[in-house]
Tab-separated table of C-alpha atoms in Angstrom:
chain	number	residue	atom	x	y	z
A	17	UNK	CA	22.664	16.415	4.392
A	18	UNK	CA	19.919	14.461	3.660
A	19	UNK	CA	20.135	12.394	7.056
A	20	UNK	CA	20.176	15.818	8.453
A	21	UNK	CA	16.821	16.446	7.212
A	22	UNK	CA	15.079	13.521	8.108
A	23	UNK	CA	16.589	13.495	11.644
A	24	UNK	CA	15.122	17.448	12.269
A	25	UNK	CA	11.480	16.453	10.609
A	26	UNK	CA	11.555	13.033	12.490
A	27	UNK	CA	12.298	14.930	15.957
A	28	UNK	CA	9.664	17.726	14.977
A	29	UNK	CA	7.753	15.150	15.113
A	30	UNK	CA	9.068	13.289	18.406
A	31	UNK	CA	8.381	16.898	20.282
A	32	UNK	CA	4.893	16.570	19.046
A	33	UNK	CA	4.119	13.454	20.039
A	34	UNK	CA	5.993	13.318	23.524
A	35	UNK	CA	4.848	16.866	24.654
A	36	UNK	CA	7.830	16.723	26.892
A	37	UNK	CA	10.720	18.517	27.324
A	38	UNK	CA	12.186	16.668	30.263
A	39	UNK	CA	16.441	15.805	29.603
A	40	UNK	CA	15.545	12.097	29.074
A	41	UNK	CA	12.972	12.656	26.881
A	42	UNK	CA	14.987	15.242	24.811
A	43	UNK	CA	18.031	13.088	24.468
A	44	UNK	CA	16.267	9.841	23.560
A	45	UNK	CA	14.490	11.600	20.761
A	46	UNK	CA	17.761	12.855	19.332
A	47	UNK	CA	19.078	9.438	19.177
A	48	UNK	CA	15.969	7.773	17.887
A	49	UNK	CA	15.769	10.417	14.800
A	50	UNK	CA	19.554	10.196	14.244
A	51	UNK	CA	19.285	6.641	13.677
A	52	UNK	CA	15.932	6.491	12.048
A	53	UNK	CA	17.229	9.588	9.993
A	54	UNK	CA	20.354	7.499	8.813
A	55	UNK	CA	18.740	4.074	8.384
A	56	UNK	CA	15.773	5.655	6.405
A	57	UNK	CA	18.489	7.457	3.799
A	58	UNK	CA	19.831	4.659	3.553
A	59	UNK	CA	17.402	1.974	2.676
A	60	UNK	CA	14.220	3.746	2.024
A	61	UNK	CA	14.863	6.431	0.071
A	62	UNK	CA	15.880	5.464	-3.976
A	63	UNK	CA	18.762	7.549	-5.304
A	64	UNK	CA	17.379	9.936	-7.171
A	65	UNK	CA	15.033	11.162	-4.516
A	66	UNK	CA	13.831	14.618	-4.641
A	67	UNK	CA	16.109	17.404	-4.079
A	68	UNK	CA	14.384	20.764	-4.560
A	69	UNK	CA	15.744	24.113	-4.932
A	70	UNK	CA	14.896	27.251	-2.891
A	71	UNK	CA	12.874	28.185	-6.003
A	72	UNK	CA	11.106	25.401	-6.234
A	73	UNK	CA	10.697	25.087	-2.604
A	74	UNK	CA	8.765	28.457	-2.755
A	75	UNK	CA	6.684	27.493	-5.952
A	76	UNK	CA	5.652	24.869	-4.157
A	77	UNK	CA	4.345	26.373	-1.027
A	78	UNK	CA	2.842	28.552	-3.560
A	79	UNK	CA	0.857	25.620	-5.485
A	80	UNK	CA	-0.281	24.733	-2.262
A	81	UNK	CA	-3.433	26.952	-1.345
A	82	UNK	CA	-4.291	25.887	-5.142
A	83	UNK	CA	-4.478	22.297	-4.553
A	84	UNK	CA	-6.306	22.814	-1.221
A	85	UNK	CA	-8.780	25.096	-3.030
A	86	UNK	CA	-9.033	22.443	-5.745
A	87	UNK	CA	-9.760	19.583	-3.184
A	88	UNK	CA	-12.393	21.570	-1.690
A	89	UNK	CA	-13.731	22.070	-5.074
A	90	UNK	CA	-13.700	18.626	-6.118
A	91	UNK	CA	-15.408	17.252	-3.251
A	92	UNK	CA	-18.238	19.633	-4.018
A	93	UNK	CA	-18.277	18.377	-7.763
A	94	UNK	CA	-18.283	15.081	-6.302
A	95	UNK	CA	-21.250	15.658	-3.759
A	96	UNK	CA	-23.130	17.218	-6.716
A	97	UNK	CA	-23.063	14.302	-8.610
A	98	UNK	CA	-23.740	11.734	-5.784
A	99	UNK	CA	-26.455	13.830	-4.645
A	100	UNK	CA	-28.395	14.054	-7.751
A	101	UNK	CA	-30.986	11.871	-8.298
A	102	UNK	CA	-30.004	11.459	-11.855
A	103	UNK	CA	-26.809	10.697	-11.167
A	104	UNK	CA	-25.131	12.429	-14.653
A	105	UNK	CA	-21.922	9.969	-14.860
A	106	UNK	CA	-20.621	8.869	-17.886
A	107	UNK	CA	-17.186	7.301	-16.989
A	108	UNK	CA	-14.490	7.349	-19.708
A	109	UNK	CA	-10.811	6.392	-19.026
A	110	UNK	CA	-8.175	8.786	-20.730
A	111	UNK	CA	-4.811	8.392	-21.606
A	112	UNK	CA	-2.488	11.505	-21.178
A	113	UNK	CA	1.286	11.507	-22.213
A	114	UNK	CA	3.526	13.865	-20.260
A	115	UNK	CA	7.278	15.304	-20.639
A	116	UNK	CA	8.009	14.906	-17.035
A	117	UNK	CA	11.656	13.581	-16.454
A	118	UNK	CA	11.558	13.056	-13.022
A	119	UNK	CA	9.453	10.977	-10.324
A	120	UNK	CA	8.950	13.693	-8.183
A	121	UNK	CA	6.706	15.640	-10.618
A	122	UNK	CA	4.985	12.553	-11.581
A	123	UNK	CA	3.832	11.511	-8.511
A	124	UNK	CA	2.908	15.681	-7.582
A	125	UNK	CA	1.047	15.390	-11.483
A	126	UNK	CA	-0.894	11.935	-10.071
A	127	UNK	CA	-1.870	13.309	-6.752
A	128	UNK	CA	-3.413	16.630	-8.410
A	129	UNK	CA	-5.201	14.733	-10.737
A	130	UNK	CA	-6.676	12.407	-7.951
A	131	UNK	CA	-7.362	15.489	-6.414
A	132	UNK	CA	-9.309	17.869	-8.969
A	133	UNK	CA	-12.551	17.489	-9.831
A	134	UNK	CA	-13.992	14.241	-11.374
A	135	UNK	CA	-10.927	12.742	-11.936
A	136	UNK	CA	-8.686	10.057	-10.622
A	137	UNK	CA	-5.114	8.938	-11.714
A	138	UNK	CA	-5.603	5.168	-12.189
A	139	UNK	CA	-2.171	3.737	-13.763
A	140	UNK	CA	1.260	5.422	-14.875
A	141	UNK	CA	2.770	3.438	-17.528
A	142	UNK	CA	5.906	5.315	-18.079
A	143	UNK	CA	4.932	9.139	-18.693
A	144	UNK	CA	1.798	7.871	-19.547
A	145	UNK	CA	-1.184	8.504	-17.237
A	146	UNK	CA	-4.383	6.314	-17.349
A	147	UNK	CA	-7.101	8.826	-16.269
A	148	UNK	CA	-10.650	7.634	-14.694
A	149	UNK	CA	-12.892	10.836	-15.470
A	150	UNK	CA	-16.306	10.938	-13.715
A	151	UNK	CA	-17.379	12.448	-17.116
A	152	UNK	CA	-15.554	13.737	-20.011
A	153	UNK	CA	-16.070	17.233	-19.244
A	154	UNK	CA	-14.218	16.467	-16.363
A	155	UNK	CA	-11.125	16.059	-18.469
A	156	UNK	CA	-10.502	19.346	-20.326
A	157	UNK	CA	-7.842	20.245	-17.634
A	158	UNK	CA	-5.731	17.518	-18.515
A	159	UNK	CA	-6.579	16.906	-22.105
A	160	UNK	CA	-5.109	20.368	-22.914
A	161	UNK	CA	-2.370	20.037	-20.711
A	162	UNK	CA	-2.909	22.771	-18.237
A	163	UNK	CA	-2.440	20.864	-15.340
A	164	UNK	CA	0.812	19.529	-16.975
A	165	UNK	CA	2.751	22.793	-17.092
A	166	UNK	CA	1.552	23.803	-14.032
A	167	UNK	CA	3.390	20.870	-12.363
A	168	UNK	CA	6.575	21.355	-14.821
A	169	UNK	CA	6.804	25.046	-13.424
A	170	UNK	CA	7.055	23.544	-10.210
A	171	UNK	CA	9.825	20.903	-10.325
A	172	UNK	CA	10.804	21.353	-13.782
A	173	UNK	CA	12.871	24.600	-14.192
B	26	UNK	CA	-20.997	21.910	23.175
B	27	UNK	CA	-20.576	18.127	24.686
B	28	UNK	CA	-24.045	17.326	23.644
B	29	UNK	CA	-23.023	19.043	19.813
B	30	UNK	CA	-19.997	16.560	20.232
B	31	UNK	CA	-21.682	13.794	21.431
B	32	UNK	CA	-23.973	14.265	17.874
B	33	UNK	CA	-21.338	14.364	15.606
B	34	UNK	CA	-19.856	10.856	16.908
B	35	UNK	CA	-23.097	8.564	16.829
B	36	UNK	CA	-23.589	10.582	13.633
B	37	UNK	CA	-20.069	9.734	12.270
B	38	UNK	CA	-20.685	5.848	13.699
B	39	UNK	CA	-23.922	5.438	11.586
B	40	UNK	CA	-22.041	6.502	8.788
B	41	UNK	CA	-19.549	3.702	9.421
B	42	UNK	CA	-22.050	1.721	9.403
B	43	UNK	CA	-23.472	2.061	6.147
B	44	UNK	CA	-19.878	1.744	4.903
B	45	UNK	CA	-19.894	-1.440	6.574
B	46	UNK	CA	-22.894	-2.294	4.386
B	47	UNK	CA	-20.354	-1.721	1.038
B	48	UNK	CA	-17.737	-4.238	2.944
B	49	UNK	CA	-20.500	-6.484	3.007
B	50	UNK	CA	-22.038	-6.109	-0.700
B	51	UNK	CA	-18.855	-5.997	-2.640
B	52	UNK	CA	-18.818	-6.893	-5.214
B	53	UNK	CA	-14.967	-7.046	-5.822
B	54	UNK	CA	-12.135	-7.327	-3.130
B	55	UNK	CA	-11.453	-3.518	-3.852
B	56	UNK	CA	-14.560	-2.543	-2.679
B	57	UNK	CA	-14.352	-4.253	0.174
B	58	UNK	CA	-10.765	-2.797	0.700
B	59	UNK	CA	-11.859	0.373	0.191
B	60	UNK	CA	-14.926	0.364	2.137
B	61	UNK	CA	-12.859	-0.617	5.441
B	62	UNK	CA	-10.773	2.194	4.757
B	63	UNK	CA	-13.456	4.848	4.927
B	64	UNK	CA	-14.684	3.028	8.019
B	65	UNK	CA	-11.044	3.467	9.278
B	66	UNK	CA	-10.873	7.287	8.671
B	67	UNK	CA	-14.748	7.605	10.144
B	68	UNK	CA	-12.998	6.134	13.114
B	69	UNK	CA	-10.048	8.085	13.691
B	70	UNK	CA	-12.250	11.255	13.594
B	71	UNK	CA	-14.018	9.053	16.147
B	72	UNK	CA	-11.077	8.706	18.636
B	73	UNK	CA	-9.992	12.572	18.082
B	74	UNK	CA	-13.607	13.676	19.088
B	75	UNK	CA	-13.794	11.394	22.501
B	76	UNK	CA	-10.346	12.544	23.140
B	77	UNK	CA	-12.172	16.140	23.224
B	78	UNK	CA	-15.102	14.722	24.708
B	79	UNK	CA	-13.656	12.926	27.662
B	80	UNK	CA	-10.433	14.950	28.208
B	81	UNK	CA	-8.308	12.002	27.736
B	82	UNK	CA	-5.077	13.167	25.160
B	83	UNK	CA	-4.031	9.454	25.055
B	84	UNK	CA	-6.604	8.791	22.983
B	85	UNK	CA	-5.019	11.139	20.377
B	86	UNK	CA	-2.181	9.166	20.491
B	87	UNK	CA	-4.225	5.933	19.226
B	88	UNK	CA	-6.005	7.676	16.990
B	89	UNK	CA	-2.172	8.545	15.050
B	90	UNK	CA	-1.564	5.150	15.196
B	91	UNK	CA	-4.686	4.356	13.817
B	92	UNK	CA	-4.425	6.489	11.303
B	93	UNK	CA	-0.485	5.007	10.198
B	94	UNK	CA	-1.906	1.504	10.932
B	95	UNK	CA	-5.359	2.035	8.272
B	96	UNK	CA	-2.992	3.680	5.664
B	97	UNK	CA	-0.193	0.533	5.728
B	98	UNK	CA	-2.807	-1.891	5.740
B	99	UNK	CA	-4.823	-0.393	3.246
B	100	UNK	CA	-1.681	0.062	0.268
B	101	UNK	CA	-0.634	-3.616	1.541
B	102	UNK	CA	-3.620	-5.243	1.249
B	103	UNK	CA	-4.084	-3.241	-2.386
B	104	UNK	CA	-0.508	-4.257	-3.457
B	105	UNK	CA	-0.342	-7.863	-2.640
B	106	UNK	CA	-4.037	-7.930	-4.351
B	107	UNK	CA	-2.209	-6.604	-7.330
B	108	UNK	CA	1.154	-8.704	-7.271
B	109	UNK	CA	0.478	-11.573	-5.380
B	110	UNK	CA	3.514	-10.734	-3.082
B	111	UNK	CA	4.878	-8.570	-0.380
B	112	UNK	CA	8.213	-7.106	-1.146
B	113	UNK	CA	10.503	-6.238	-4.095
B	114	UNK	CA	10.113	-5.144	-7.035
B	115	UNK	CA	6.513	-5.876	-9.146
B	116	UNK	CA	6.552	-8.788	-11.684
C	12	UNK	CA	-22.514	39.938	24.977
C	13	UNK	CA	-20.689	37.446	22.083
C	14	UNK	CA	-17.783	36.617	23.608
C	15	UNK	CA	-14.528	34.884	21.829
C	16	UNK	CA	-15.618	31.690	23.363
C	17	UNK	CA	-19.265	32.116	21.647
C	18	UNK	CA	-17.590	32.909	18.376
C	19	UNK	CA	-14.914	29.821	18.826
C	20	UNK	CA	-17.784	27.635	19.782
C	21	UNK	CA	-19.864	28.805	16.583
C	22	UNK	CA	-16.730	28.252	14.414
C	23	UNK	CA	-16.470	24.866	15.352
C	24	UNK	CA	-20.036	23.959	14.968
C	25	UNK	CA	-20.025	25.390	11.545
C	26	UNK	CA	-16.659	23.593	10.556
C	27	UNK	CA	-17.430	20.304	12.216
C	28	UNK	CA	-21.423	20.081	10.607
C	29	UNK	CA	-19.387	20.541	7.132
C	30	UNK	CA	-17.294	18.154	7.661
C	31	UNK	CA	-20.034	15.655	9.131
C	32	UNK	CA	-22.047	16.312	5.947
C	33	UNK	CA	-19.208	15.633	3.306
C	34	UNK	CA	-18.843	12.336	5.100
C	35	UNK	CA	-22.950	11.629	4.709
C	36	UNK	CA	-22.048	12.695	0.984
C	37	UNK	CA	-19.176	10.133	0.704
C	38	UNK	CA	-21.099	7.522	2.367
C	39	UNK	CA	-24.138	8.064	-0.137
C	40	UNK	CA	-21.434	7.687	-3.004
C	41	UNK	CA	-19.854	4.730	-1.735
C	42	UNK	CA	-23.407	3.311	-1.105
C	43	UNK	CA	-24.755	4.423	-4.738
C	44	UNK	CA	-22.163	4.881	-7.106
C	45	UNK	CA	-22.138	2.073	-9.655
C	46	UNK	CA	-18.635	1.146	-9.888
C	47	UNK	CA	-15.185	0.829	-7.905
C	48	UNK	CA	-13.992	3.692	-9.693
C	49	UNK	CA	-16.454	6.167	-9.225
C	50	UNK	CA	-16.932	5.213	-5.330
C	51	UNK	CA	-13.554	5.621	-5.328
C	52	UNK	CA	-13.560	9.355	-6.586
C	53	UNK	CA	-16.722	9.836	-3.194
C	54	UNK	CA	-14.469	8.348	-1.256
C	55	UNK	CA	-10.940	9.858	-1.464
C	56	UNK	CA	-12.506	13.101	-2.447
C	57	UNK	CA	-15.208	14.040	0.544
C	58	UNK	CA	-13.555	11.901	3.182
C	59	UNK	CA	-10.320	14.076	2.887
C	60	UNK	CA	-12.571	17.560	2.974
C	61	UNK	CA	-14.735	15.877	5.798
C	62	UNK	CA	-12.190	14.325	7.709
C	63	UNK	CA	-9.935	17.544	7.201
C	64	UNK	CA	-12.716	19.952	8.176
C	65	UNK	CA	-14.111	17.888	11.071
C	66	UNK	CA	-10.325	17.774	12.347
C	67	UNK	CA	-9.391	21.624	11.780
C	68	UNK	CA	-13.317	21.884	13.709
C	69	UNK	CA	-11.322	19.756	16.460
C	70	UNK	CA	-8.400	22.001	16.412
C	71	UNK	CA	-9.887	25.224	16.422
C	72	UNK	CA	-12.157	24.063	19.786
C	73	UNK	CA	-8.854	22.880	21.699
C	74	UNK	CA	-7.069	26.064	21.288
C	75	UNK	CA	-3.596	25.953	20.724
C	76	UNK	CA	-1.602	23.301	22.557
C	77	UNK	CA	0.390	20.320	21.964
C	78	UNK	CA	-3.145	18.846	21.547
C	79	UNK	CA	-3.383	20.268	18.815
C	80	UNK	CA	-0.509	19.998	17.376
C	81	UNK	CA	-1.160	16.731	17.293
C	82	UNK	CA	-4.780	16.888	15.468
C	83	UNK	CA	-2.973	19.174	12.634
C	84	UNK	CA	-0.482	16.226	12.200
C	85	UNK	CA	-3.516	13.881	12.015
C	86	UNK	CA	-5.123	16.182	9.264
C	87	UNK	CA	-1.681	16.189	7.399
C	88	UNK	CA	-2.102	11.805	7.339
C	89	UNK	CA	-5.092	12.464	6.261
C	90	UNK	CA	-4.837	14.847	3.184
C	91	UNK	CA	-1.440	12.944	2.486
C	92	UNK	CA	-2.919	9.331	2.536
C	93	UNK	CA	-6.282	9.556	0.736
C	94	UNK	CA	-5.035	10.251	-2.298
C	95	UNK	CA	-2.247	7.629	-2.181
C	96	UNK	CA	-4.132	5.225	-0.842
C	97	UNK	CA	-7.346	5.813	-3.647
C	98	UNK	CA	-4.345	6.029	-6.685
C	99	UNK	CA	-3.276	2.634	-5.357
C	100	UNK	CA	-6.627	1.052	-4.785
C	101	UNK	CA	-7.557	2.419	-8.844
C	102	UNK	CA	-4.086	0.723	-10.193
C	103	UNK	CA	-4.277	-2.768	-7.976
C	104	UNK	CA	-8.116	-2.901	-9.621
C	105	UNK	CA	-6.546	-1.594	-12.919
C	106	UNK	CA	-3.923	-4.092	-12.852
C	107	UNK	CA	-6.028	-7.207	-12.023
C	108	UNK	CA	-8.924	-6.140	-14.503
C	109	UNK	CA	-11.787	-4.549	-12.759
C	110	UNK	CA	-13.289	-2.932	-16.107
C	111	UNK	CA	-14.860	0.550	-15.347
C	112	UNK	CA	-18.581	0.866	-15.875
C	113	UNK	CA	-20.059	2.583	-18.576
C	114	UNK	CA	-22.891	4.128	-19.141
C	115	UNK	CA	-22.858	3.521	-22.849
C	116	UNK	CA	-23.143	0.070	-22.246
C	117	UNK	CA	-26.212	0.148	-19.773
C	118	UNK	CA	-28.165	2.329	-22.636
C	119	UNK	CA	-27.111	-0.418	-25.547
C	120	UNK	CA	-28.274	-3.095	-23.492
């Protein structure tokens, strides 16, 4: 199933790249993304790699336009801050412990921390995060834990 | 619109440049990493817009590489900075 | 007359000069930020919006064929590997003991 999966995204991507729909073409790509597909369940993926429901499928694509709307929003923080002459930092590393239980909502957790504003996931120790904060109003978000259960409403239930 | 184009590359390769400045300064390796990463990214937008520019699609195609190439070399460089090795698993 | 060409041409000028500028902004950060950390945060953060918005810019101008397909996929590397690669740059210097500056510090001393 999960070779399955791989294969169709790797020869997604094969179409895209070769622009070509000749029979050659087509039937080399197959086999390259079959094999790929196979080798890479095999040896690159650990065991307890994501599997995600329908539901959470759908949450997802849903937490999507967030986190693009957040990026754009902390880039903006971030230029504000570069581009006064000030410069109002006051850098503080934070340590957050989470209930996550598994690896794919820790790494989506890291990633949307790295990608709100003014702060950036620095180490995971465990389900404890290590968070660099521009400044510590940057951290309210986290400190409270409303990031957190947006995540575990995600890949959690 | 070429001219626009034209603009937004020399623009984009000053940038680099400056970035190129940080590689230089430092002061720690991860600077420096990080520094030639940005330069990286500046030049894959580079590639995509002379790809545009010049109506050559191949050029899209080394841009993606580019792209892979900057991101593996960037997390290697960062890991074996970290561990001291290559593979398995960390110390 | 504005034609869809005129309004395609003035999307992309709009989206590409955005994208151009968050790069001069992450390029000032990197240059005047005091620390790895915090030139990290300019970096990951307005290279992904300028490099994504520049791209899309890109996109939009080439209309839609396998092109452009291939300058979405480019974005997606992009949005996908800044992040990663700025989490793994902050926990090698982490690891090995690049302390974060502080402003605290500067005003003590």
């Amino acid at each position: 199933m999960k070779t399955a999966q791989a294969s169709t995204l790797l020869f997604a991507f094969w179409l895209v790249l070769t622009d070509s729909f000749e029979v050659v073409d087509l039937a080399l790509g197959v086999a390259l993304s079959l094999a790929l597909g196979a080798w890479a369940t095999r040896f690159l993926w650990p065991a307890d790699a994501p599997t995600l429901t329908a539901r959470q499928a759908a949450r997802f694509l849903l937490y999507i336009p967030r986190l693009f709307a957040s990026v754009i929003m902390a880039a903006l923080q971030v230029a504000e801050v570069v581009l006064d002459p000030r410069m109002p930092i006051d850098p503080v590393v934070i340590s957050h412990r989470t209930s996550f239980t598994r690896d794919v909502s820790r790494v989506a957790y890291a990633n949307s921390i790295t990608l709100t504003p003014g702060t950036l996931a620095v180490d995971v120790d465990g389900n404890t995060f290590h968070v660099h904060c521009l400044a510590e109003r940057f951290a309210t978000d986290i400190a409270t834990g409303d990031l957190e259960r947006r995540i575990h409403r995600v890949f959690e239930e | 619109m070429e001219a626009f184009f034209w603009g937004v590359g020399i623009f984009l390769l000053l940038n680099a440049f400056v970035c190129l400045w940080r590689a230089h300064a430092g002061p720690t390796v991860m600077d420096r990493i990080l520094a030639v990463n940005i330069v990286g990214t500046t030049t894959l937008v580079v590639l995509v817009v002379l790809a545009l520019v010049f109506g050559r699609s191949m050029l899209l195609d080394v841009a993606l590489v580019y792209g892979l190439l900057n991101f593996v070399i960037t997390i290697t460089a960062g890991r074996f900075l970290e561990t001291g090795r290559l593979s398995g698993e960390r110390p | 007359m504005i034609s869809a060409v005129d309004i395609r041409n003035a999307v992309t000028v709009v989206l590409a000069a955005v994208g151009a500028l968050f790069f001069l902004v992450g390029t000032i950060g990197l240059v005047r930020l005091p620390d790895f950390y915090a030139r990290t945060h300019a970096a990951t953060k307005c290279d992904t919006v300028g490099a994504g918005s520049l791209l899309l810019a890109l996109a939009v101008f080439n209309g839609f064929d396998a092109s452009t397909l291939k300058i979405i996929a480019l974005a997606g590397l992009v949005l996908l590997s800044s992040p990663t690669i700025g989490h793994a740059l902050a926990r090698a210097a982490h690891r090995t003991g690049v302390a974060p500056w502080q402003a605290r510090k500067e005003r003590a001393s």
